Amino acid sequence: MDETCVNVKRLDENEEQCTDEDKTDQDKTEEKLISSNECSRKPWQESRSRIRECVLYVKKVLVFFASMEWYCYALLGIITALMSFFMDMTVAKLLNAHQWLYRCLKGHHLLQFLCWTLYPACLCALSTSFAHSICPFSAGSGVPEARAILLGMDMPDYLSLSNLFAKLFGLICTLASGSTVFLGKVGPFVHLSVMVGAFMSRLHVSCRGGKQRAAKGEMLVVASAVGVASCFGAPVSGVLFSIEVMGTHYSVRNYCPCFFAAACGAITFRLLSVCSTDQETIQALFKTSFSSDLPYQPFEIFIFVLLGLFCSILSCIYLFCHRWALRFVKTNKPISRLLATEKSLYSAIVAFLLACFTFYHSAGHFIASELTMKQLLTSLLDDTSWYSVSQNASALPEPQKTFWQAWNPPGKSYFQTLGFFITAKVGLLVVACTLPLPAGYFMPVFVYGAAVGRLVGEGSAYFLSDGISSAKSLINPGGYALAGAAAFSGAVTHTLSPALLALEMTGQCSHAVPALVATLVSNAVARAKHRPSFYDGISLIKKLPHLPSLIRACPKLANVQIKQFVIPAGVVLERTETLASLKHILNDSADNEFPVVDSHDSPILLGTINKSQLREHLHQHRNEALCKQLEEVCSIHPVRLHLTPESTVKQAHCIMSATGEQRLFITESGRLCGVITWKEMKKIIEEMAKEV
């Protein structure tokens, strides 16, 4: 007993010496800070202090109404909508300039050919060179990489500021190439929004003074919804896209922030369109005027089912060709060597060849190549049957007359044009997907599906030109184009959100049931036999550490057990641990959490205790005898989540990514066997990606 008292006194003396040394160190640092402040003498100190006071006052007022993270969500939506609007405006001016120059050269076929081919070739080369010189990670869609980041993978280069500017400028050049290259902006814009979300997360941390760190994953999930909402002014489908595409699970706490930020982005995007006189009032991006009295007959539901089946077959062909093309480009030695050294030259050559094919006096007049992507979709969604238009085409107003002339060239029928468009665009889009530049692939797929639906609708209108049943209700081919766009894009991405996106983009709710039925049928066939989606295929080709994609490619990975990856738990405490041994453990161990077992001989897991709480309890009981045990001075927290050695890697990954846990305890019959950490989990997934 006397020995323990002597030990306590010595420990108290050592603590007093340490506190005295800490005080002297603090005094020295304060003196250095004071001297450095006196020497620096920053200019405009009074104005700087006033501005600081004003900022703090504004912050205080804002926090009174809502927490800072909600302002960050609103700012995220507004910034993304501004980027989307000014990008569309810039691209529209560049496309108008190209069309004006092409029309001015009418009658000079050679000059028109050079204008048609060199313009997109130069823009694609510029997009590639700028993107890869600033940030090599800016090429492609960016959605597969963003999905891997949302699942906890460390890919900081894909969220850098240089990547944001490179992708933004490169995407503008790609879109300005027009329908010749036939690429969109949805995927890259989702990636841009995620990068802005990462910046807003850091801003939220700085506003909090670094005391409360915002959940970075939550902000990125919100940003993925904002990306789609700001592209089309469609907040609901944006949230559904973030649920379906960007993650394997969805936390309910992200639901309200996603809708709030997506609504802010969609409202800002539509208000900017009104302010720029592009639209008279807030309305859908592709406004349609389908009849709501009798939009379709019950018999047409079977035709929509057949349309979904047809779209699913075409989607399987397209996805197979897309994966084959990416593998061919990667394995073919001349092309891979050219891509490794001269990416800009490869982009210029491919864009030039695509432009040669789509030139009006070659094969372009068979695929309505003179129409932009927006004009293509507008013409395909027109509710007027082209069969009825062919009876009196001269009475058509503009721009319907221009659209009709593009789809019905002299000497050809619109059936031949639509058929050749569907056949040729598969190959053209597959070739365009190999370009190493920032580009999106959702909108081309959406337009392609609208062409498939238009062909089915026009065929039905032709064979049923007298109407259906006694009501003599004429078929609306625009409704079939709407359902076809949703079905084909949904089958390619393995999602249902395109059905809702089609309705929000067109402002048309009368065809909600047919669009959803066609999308469900196409998804059922496209998902059969674990076929990978478009984004899954890119993840597999790039060997990204995205576990759901790996499991779809190799279903056996879903049954891999974690017992072969279990590592020791590190420092394990007994419930009878004394205060003296606990002090030595705190000084020697770097762990932030310690598991507590019954005894080392019988390691029944009782719970855990944090390092900070343990230090606090030891400080409170510093004057007590060192022979006191752990269970007498500390409260042990029960373990909420733990796995067994027979649990799979998929289960462990889902739990960790959903809860944010950095490690999980592995127990068998209550006995502690070890742990599996998030760091070890990432290594496992990376190894799986290399093998697959």
Short mmCIF file of C-alpha atoms in Angstrom, two decimals, residues 391-666:
data_model
loop_
_atom_site.label_atom_id
_atom_site.label_comp_id
_atom_site.label_asym_id
_atom_site.label_seq_id
_atom_site.Cartn_x
_atom_site.Cartn_y
_atom_site.Cartn_z
CA GLN A 391 -50.22 14.60 -97.56
CA ASN A 392 -49.79 18.39 -97.27
CA ALA A 393 -46.17 19.29 -96.46
CA SER A 394 -46.32 22.76 -98.04
CA ALA A 395 -48.68 24.06 -95.34
CA LEU A 396 -46.23 23.35 -92.52
CA PRO A 397 -44.99 26.33 -90.49
CA GLU A 398 -41.37 26.85 -89.49
CA PRO A 399 -39.45 25.16 -87.91
CA GLN A 400 -41.55 22.04 -88.58
CA LYS A 401 -41.00 22.47 -92.30
CA THR A 402 -37.22 22.42 -91.84
CA PHE A 403 -37.45 19.32 -89.65
CA TRP A 404 -39.68 17.58 -92.20
CA GLN A 405 -37.26 18.35 -95.05
CA ALA A 406 -34.37 16.97 -92.99
CA TRP A 407 -36.15 13.67 -92.25
CA ASN A 408 -37.74 13.35 -95.69
CA PRO A 409 -35.02 14.25 -98.25
CA PRO A 410 -35.81 14.22 -101.98
CA GLY A 411 -36.10 10.72 -103.35
CA LYS A 412 -36.25 9.10 -99.88
CA SER A 413 -39.03 8.43 -97.39
CA TYR A 414 -38.90 9.13 -93.68
CA PHE A 415 -39.00 5.37 -93.00
CA GLN A 416 -35.73 4.93 -94.89
CA THR A 417 -34.19 7.91 -93.10
CA LEU A 418 -35.19 6.68 -89.65
CA GLY A 419 -34.03 3.14 -90.44
CA PHE A 420 -30.65 4.32 -91.71
CA PHE A 421 -30.32 6.69 -88.72
CA ILE A 422 -30.87 3.82 -86.27
CA THR A 423 -28.47 1.52 -88.14
CA ALA A 424 -25.66 4.03 -88.72
CA LYS A 425 -25.74 5.90 -85.42
CA VAL A 426 -24.86 2.76 -83.43
CA GLY A 427 -21.51 2.49 -85.20
CA LEU A 428 -20.90 6.25 -85.18
CA LEU A 429 -21.63 6.52 -81.46
CA VAL A 430 -19.41 3.54 -80.63
CA VAL A 431 -16.53 5.12 -82.55
CA ALA A 432 -17.14 8.51 -80.90
CA CYS A 433 -17.00 6.88 -77.46
CA THR A 434 -13.32 6.07 -78.01
CA LEU A 435 -12.36 9.75 -78.22
CA PRO A 436 -10.09 10.74 -75.27
CA LEU A 437 -11.90 13.97 -74.43
CA PRO A 438 -14.54 15.17 -71.92
CA ALA A 439 -17.88 13.94 -73.23
CA GLY A 440 -21.23 12.60 -72.11
CA TYR A 441 -23.00 9.60 -73.55
CA PHE A 442 -26.49 9.77 -72.04
CA MET A 443 -28.05 12.39 -74.35
CA PRO A 444 -26.98 10.64 -77.59
CA VAL A 445 -28.49 7.42 -76.26
CA PHE A 446 -31.66 9.32 -75.32
CA VAL A 447 -31.99 10.79 -78.84
CA TYR A 448 -31.27 7.40 -80.39
CA GLY A 449 -34.06 5.83 -78.34
CA ALA A 450 -36.42 8.60 -79.46
CA ALA A 451 -35.62 7.71 -83.09
CA VAL A 452 -36.40 4.04 -82.40
CA GLY A 453 -39.70 5.01 -80.77
CA ARG A 454 -40.52 7.37 -83.64
CA LEU A 455 -39.99 4.58 -86.16
CA VAL A 456 -42.34 2.28 -84.26
CA GLY A 457 -44.88 5.08 -83.84
CA GLU A 458 -44.79 6.08 -87.51
CA GLY A 459 -45.14 2.44 -88.53
CA SER A 460 -48.18 2.06 -86.27
CA ALA A 461 -49.66 5.32 -87.58
CA TYR A 462 -49.16 4.16 -91.17
CA PHE A 463 -50.82 0.78 -90.71
CA LEU A 464 -53.59 2.23 -88.53
CA SER A 465 -54.10 5.44 -90.47
CA ASP A 466 -57.89 5.22 -90.13
CA GLY A 467 -57.71 5.27 -86.33
CA ILE A 468 -58.18 2.68 -83.63
CA SER A 469 -61.59 1.19 -82.77
CA SER A 470 -64.79 3.15 -83.12
CA ALA A 471 -63.33 6.30 -81.59
CA LYS A 472 -61.11 6.80 -84.68
CA SER A 473 -58.32 7.98 -82.41
CA LEU A 474 -55.15 8.60 -84.40
CA ILE A 475 -51.82 7.35 -83.08
CA ASN A 476 -49.40 9.92 -81.69
CA PRO A 477 -45.83 9.02 -82.87
CA GLY A 478 -44.37 11.61 -80.48
CA GLY A 479 -45.59 9.56 -77.54
CA TYR A 480 -43.75 6.53 -78.90
CA ALA A 481 -40.60 8.62 -79.31
CA LEU A 482 -40.93 9.69 -75.67
CA ALA A 483 -41.32 6.10 -74.48
CA GLY A 484 -38.52 4.89 -76.76
CA ALA A 485 -36.09 7.50 -75.41
CA ALA A 486 -36.85 6.47 -71.85
CA ALA A 487 -36.73 2.73 -72.60
CA PHE A 488 -33.46 2.70 -74.54
CA SER A 489 -31.55 5.05 -72.21
CA GLY A 490 -32.90 3.13 -69.20
CA ALA A 491 -31.77 -0.18 -70.69
CA VAL A 492 -28.28 1.17 -71.42
CA THR A 493 -27.80 2.59 -67.91
CA HIS A 494 -29.90 -0.08 -66.08
CA THR A 495 -32.03 2.61 -64.43
CA LEU A 496 -35.65 3.76 -64.30
CA SER A 497 -34.91 7.46 -63.83
CA PRO A 498 -34.94 8.15 -67.63
CA ALA A 499 -38.69 7.50 -67.63
CA LEU A 500 -39.23 10.30 -65.14
CA LEU A 501 -36.60 12.46 -66.85
CA ALA A 502 -38.45 12.17 -70.15
CA LEU A 503 -41.64 13.39 -68.50
CA GLU A 504 -39.92 16.32 -66.76
CA MET A 505 -38.02 17.36 -69.88
CA THR A 506 -41.17 17.46 -71.99
CA GLY A 507 -43.68 18.52 -69.33
CA GLN A 508 -45.85 15.64 -70.52
CA CYS A 509 -47.60 13.45 -67.94
CA SER A 510 -50.18 11.86 -70.23
CA HIS A 511 -47.68 9.20 -71.36
CA ALA A 512 -46.31 8.39 -67.89
CA VAL A 513 -47.68 4.84 -67.86
CA PRO A 514 -46.48 3.86 -71.38
CA ALA A 515 -43.01 5.31 -70.75
CA LEU A 516 -42.70 3.47 -67.44
CA VAL A 517 -43.99 0.19 -68.92
CA ALA A 518 -41.53 0.34 -71.82
CA THR A 519 -38.65 1.20 -69.45
CA LEU A 520 -39.49 -1.66 -67.09
CA VAL A 521 -39.60 -4.19 -69.95
CA SER A 522 -36.31 -2.95 -71.41
CA ASN A 523 -34.62 -3.03 -67.99
CA ALA A 524 -35.83 -6.56 -67.28
CA VAL A 525 -34.22 -7.89 -70.46
CA ALA A 526 -31.07 -5.75 -70.26
CA ARG A 527 -30.33 -6.79 -66.66
CA ALA A 528 -30.76 -10.53 -67.34
CA LYS A 529 -27.74 -12.82 -66.81
CA HIS A 530 -25.84 -10.14 -64.85
CA ARG A 531 -25.09 -8.03 -67.93
CA PRO A 532 -23.08 -4.91 -66.99
CA SER A 533 -24.53 -1.50 -67.67
CA PHE A 534 -22.81 1.24 -69.65
CA TYR A 535 -21.09 2.69 -66.59
CA ASP A 536 -20.23 -0.78 -65.26
CA GLY A 537 -18.53 -1.59 -68.55
CA ILE A 538 -16.35 1.54 -68.35
CA SER A 539 -15.45 0.71 -64.74
CA LEU A 540 -14.37 -2.77 -65.79
CA ILE A 541 -12.33 -1.56 -68.77
CA LYS A 542 -10.57 1.06 -66.62
CA LYS A 543 -10.23 -1.43 -63.73
CA LEU A 544 -11.80 1.01 -61.28
CA PRO A 545 -12.28 -0.24 -57.69
CA HIS A 546 -16.08 -0.27 -57.88
CA LEU A 547 -17.33 -3.44 -56.18
CA PRO A 548 -20.90 -3.55 -57.63
CA SER A 549 -19.49 -3.43 -61.18
CA LEU A 550 -17.01 -6.19 -60.36
CA ILE A 551 -19.77 -8.38 -58.93
CA ARG A 552 -21.92 -7.92 -62.06
CA ALA A 553 -18.99 -8.96 -64.23
CA CYS A 554 -18.03 -11.87 -61.97
CA PRO A 555 -20.96 -12.95 -59.72
CA LYS A 556 -18.68 -15.35 -57.80
CA LEU A 557 -17.09 -12.35 -56.08
CA ALA A 558 -20.33 -11.79 -54.15
CA ASN A 559 -19.64 -15.01 -52.20
CA VAL A 560 -16.03 -14.25 -51.23
CA GLN A 561 -15.78 -14.51 -47.43
CA ILE A 562 -13.79 -12.11 -45.29
CA LYS A 563 -12.12 -14.72 -43.08
CA GLN A 564 -9.07 -14.77 -45.33
CA PHE A 565 -8.65 -10.99 -44.98
CA VAL A 566 -9.05 -10.68 -41.20
CA ILE A 567 -6.14 -8.97 -39.42
CA PRO A 568 -5.32 -8.84 -35.67
CA ALA A 569 -7.34 -6.38 -33.61
CA GLY A 570 -4.24 -4.67 -32.22
CA VAL A 571 -4.36 -3.64 -28.56
CA VAL A 572 -7.13 -5.55 -26.76
CA LEU A 573 -8.12 -4.57 -23.22
CA GLU A 574 -9.38 -6.85 -20.51
CA ARG A 575 -12.19 -5.67 -18.30
CA THR A 576 -9.89 -6.28 -15.31
CA GLU A 577 -7.15 -4.06 -16.75
CA THR A 578 -5.53 -1.86 -14.07
CA LEU A 579 -5.00 1.89 -14.26
CA ALA A 580 -1.23 1.47 -14.34
CA SER A 581 -1.30 -0.74 -17.44
CA LEU A 582 -3.89 1.54 -19.08
CA LYS A 583 -1.52 4.51 -18.77
CA HIS A 584 1.24 2.56 -20.49
CA ILE A 585 -1.18 1.53 -23.27
CA LEU A 586 -2.27 5.12 -23.86
CA ASN A 587 1.34 6.25 -24.21
CA ASP A 588 2.38 3.42 -26.53
CA SER A 589 -0.68 2.81 -28.75
CA ALA A 590 -1.83 4.94 -31.69
CA ASP A 591 -5.31 3.37 -31.92
CA ASN A 592 -8.32 5.63 -31.36
CA GLU A 593 -10.58 2.82 -30.15
CA PHE A 594 -9.86 -0.29 -28.08
CA PRO A 595 -11.92 -3.48 -27.96
CA VAL A 596 -12.68 -4.78 -24.46
CA VAL A 597 -12.89 -8.55 -23.84
CA ASP A 598 -13.65 -10.68 -20.83
CA SER A 599 -10.10 -11.99 -20.67
CA HIS A 600 -7.30 -12.89 -23.04
CA ASP A 601 -7.91 -16.57 -22.40
CA SER A 602 -11.62 -16.19 -23.12
CA PRO A 603 -11.85 -13.23 -25.58
CA ILE A 604 -15.60 -12.66 -25.40
CA LEU A 605 -16.16 -9.21 -26.94
CA LEU A 606 -17.87 -6.96 -24.37
CA GLY A 607 -17.64 -3.65 -26.20
CA THR A 608 -15.26 -0.82 -27.01
CA ILE A 609 -13.92 2.33 -25.42
CA ASN A 610 -12.54 5.43 -27.13
CA LYS A 611 -9.04 6.66 -26.45
CA SER A 612 -10.23 10.17 -25.58
CA GLN A 613 -12.81 8.85 -23.12
CA LEU A 614 -10.23 6.55 -21.56
CA ARG A 615 -7.81 9.44 -21.11
CA GLU A 616 -10.57 11.55 -19.55
CA HIS A 617 -11.52 8.81 -17.08
CA LEU A 618 -7.89 8.30 -16.11
CA HIS A 619 -7.52 12.02 -15.48
CA GLN A 620 -10.60 11.99 -13.24
CA HIS A 621 -9.24 9.04 -11.24
CA ARG A 622 -5.60 10.15 -11.22
CA ASN A 623 -5.50 10.41 -7.41
CA GLU A 624 -6.89 6.91 -6.86
CA ALA A 625 -4.99 3.66 -6.47
CA LEU A 626 -3.42 2.30 -9.66
CA CYS A 627 -4.70 -1.18 -8.88
CA LYS A 628 -8.26 -0.15 -9.78
CA GLN A 629 -9.71 -2.03 -12.72
CA LEU A 630 -11.08 -0.76 -16.03
CA GLU A 631 -14.69 -1.76 -15.43
CA GLU A 632 -14.69 0.21 -12.16
CA VAL A 633 -13.74 3.56 -13.71
CA CYS A 634 -14.97 3.40 -17.33
CA SER A 635 -18.22 2.63 -19.09
CA ILE A 636 -17.84 0.12 -21.92
CA HIS A 637 -19.86 0.83 -25.07
CA PRO A 638 -21.48 -2.21 -26.69
CA VAL A 639 -20.50 -3.03 -30.28
CA ARG A 640 -23.38 -2.26 -32.62
CA LEU A 641 -21.94 -3.75 -35.80
CA HIS A 642 -19.80 -6.85 -36.05
CA LEU A 643 -19.42 -9.64 -38.59
CA THR A 644 -18.55 -13.31 -38.58
CA PRO A 645 -15.74 -14.97 -40.57
CA GLU A 646 -18.40 -16.38 -42.92
CA SER A 647 -19.63 -12.89 -43.85
CA THR A 648 -18.89 -11.79 -47.40
CA VAL A 649 -16.77 -8.92 -48.66
CA LYS A 650 -19.90 -7.45 -50.23
CA GLN A 651 -21.66 -7.29 -46.83
CA ALA A 652 -18.65 -5.71 -45.14
CA HIS A 653 -18.28 -3.16 -47.94
CA CYS A 654 -21.97 -2.18 -47.80
CA ILE A 655 -21.87 -1.71 -44.02
CA MET A 656 -18.67 0.33 -44.07
CA SER A 657 -19.68 2.59 -46.95
CA ALA A 658 -23.15 3.14 -45.47
CA THR A 659 -22.11 3.85 -41.87
CA GLY A 660 -18.66 5.33 -42.38
CA GLU A 661 -17.07 2.83 -40.01
CA GLN A 662 -13.32 2.56 -40.48
CA ARG A 663 -13.13 -0.98 -39.10
CA LEU A 664 -15.44 -3.81 -38.16
CA PHE A 665 -14.87 -6.47 -35.51
CA ILE A 666 -15.01 -10.11 -36.54
#
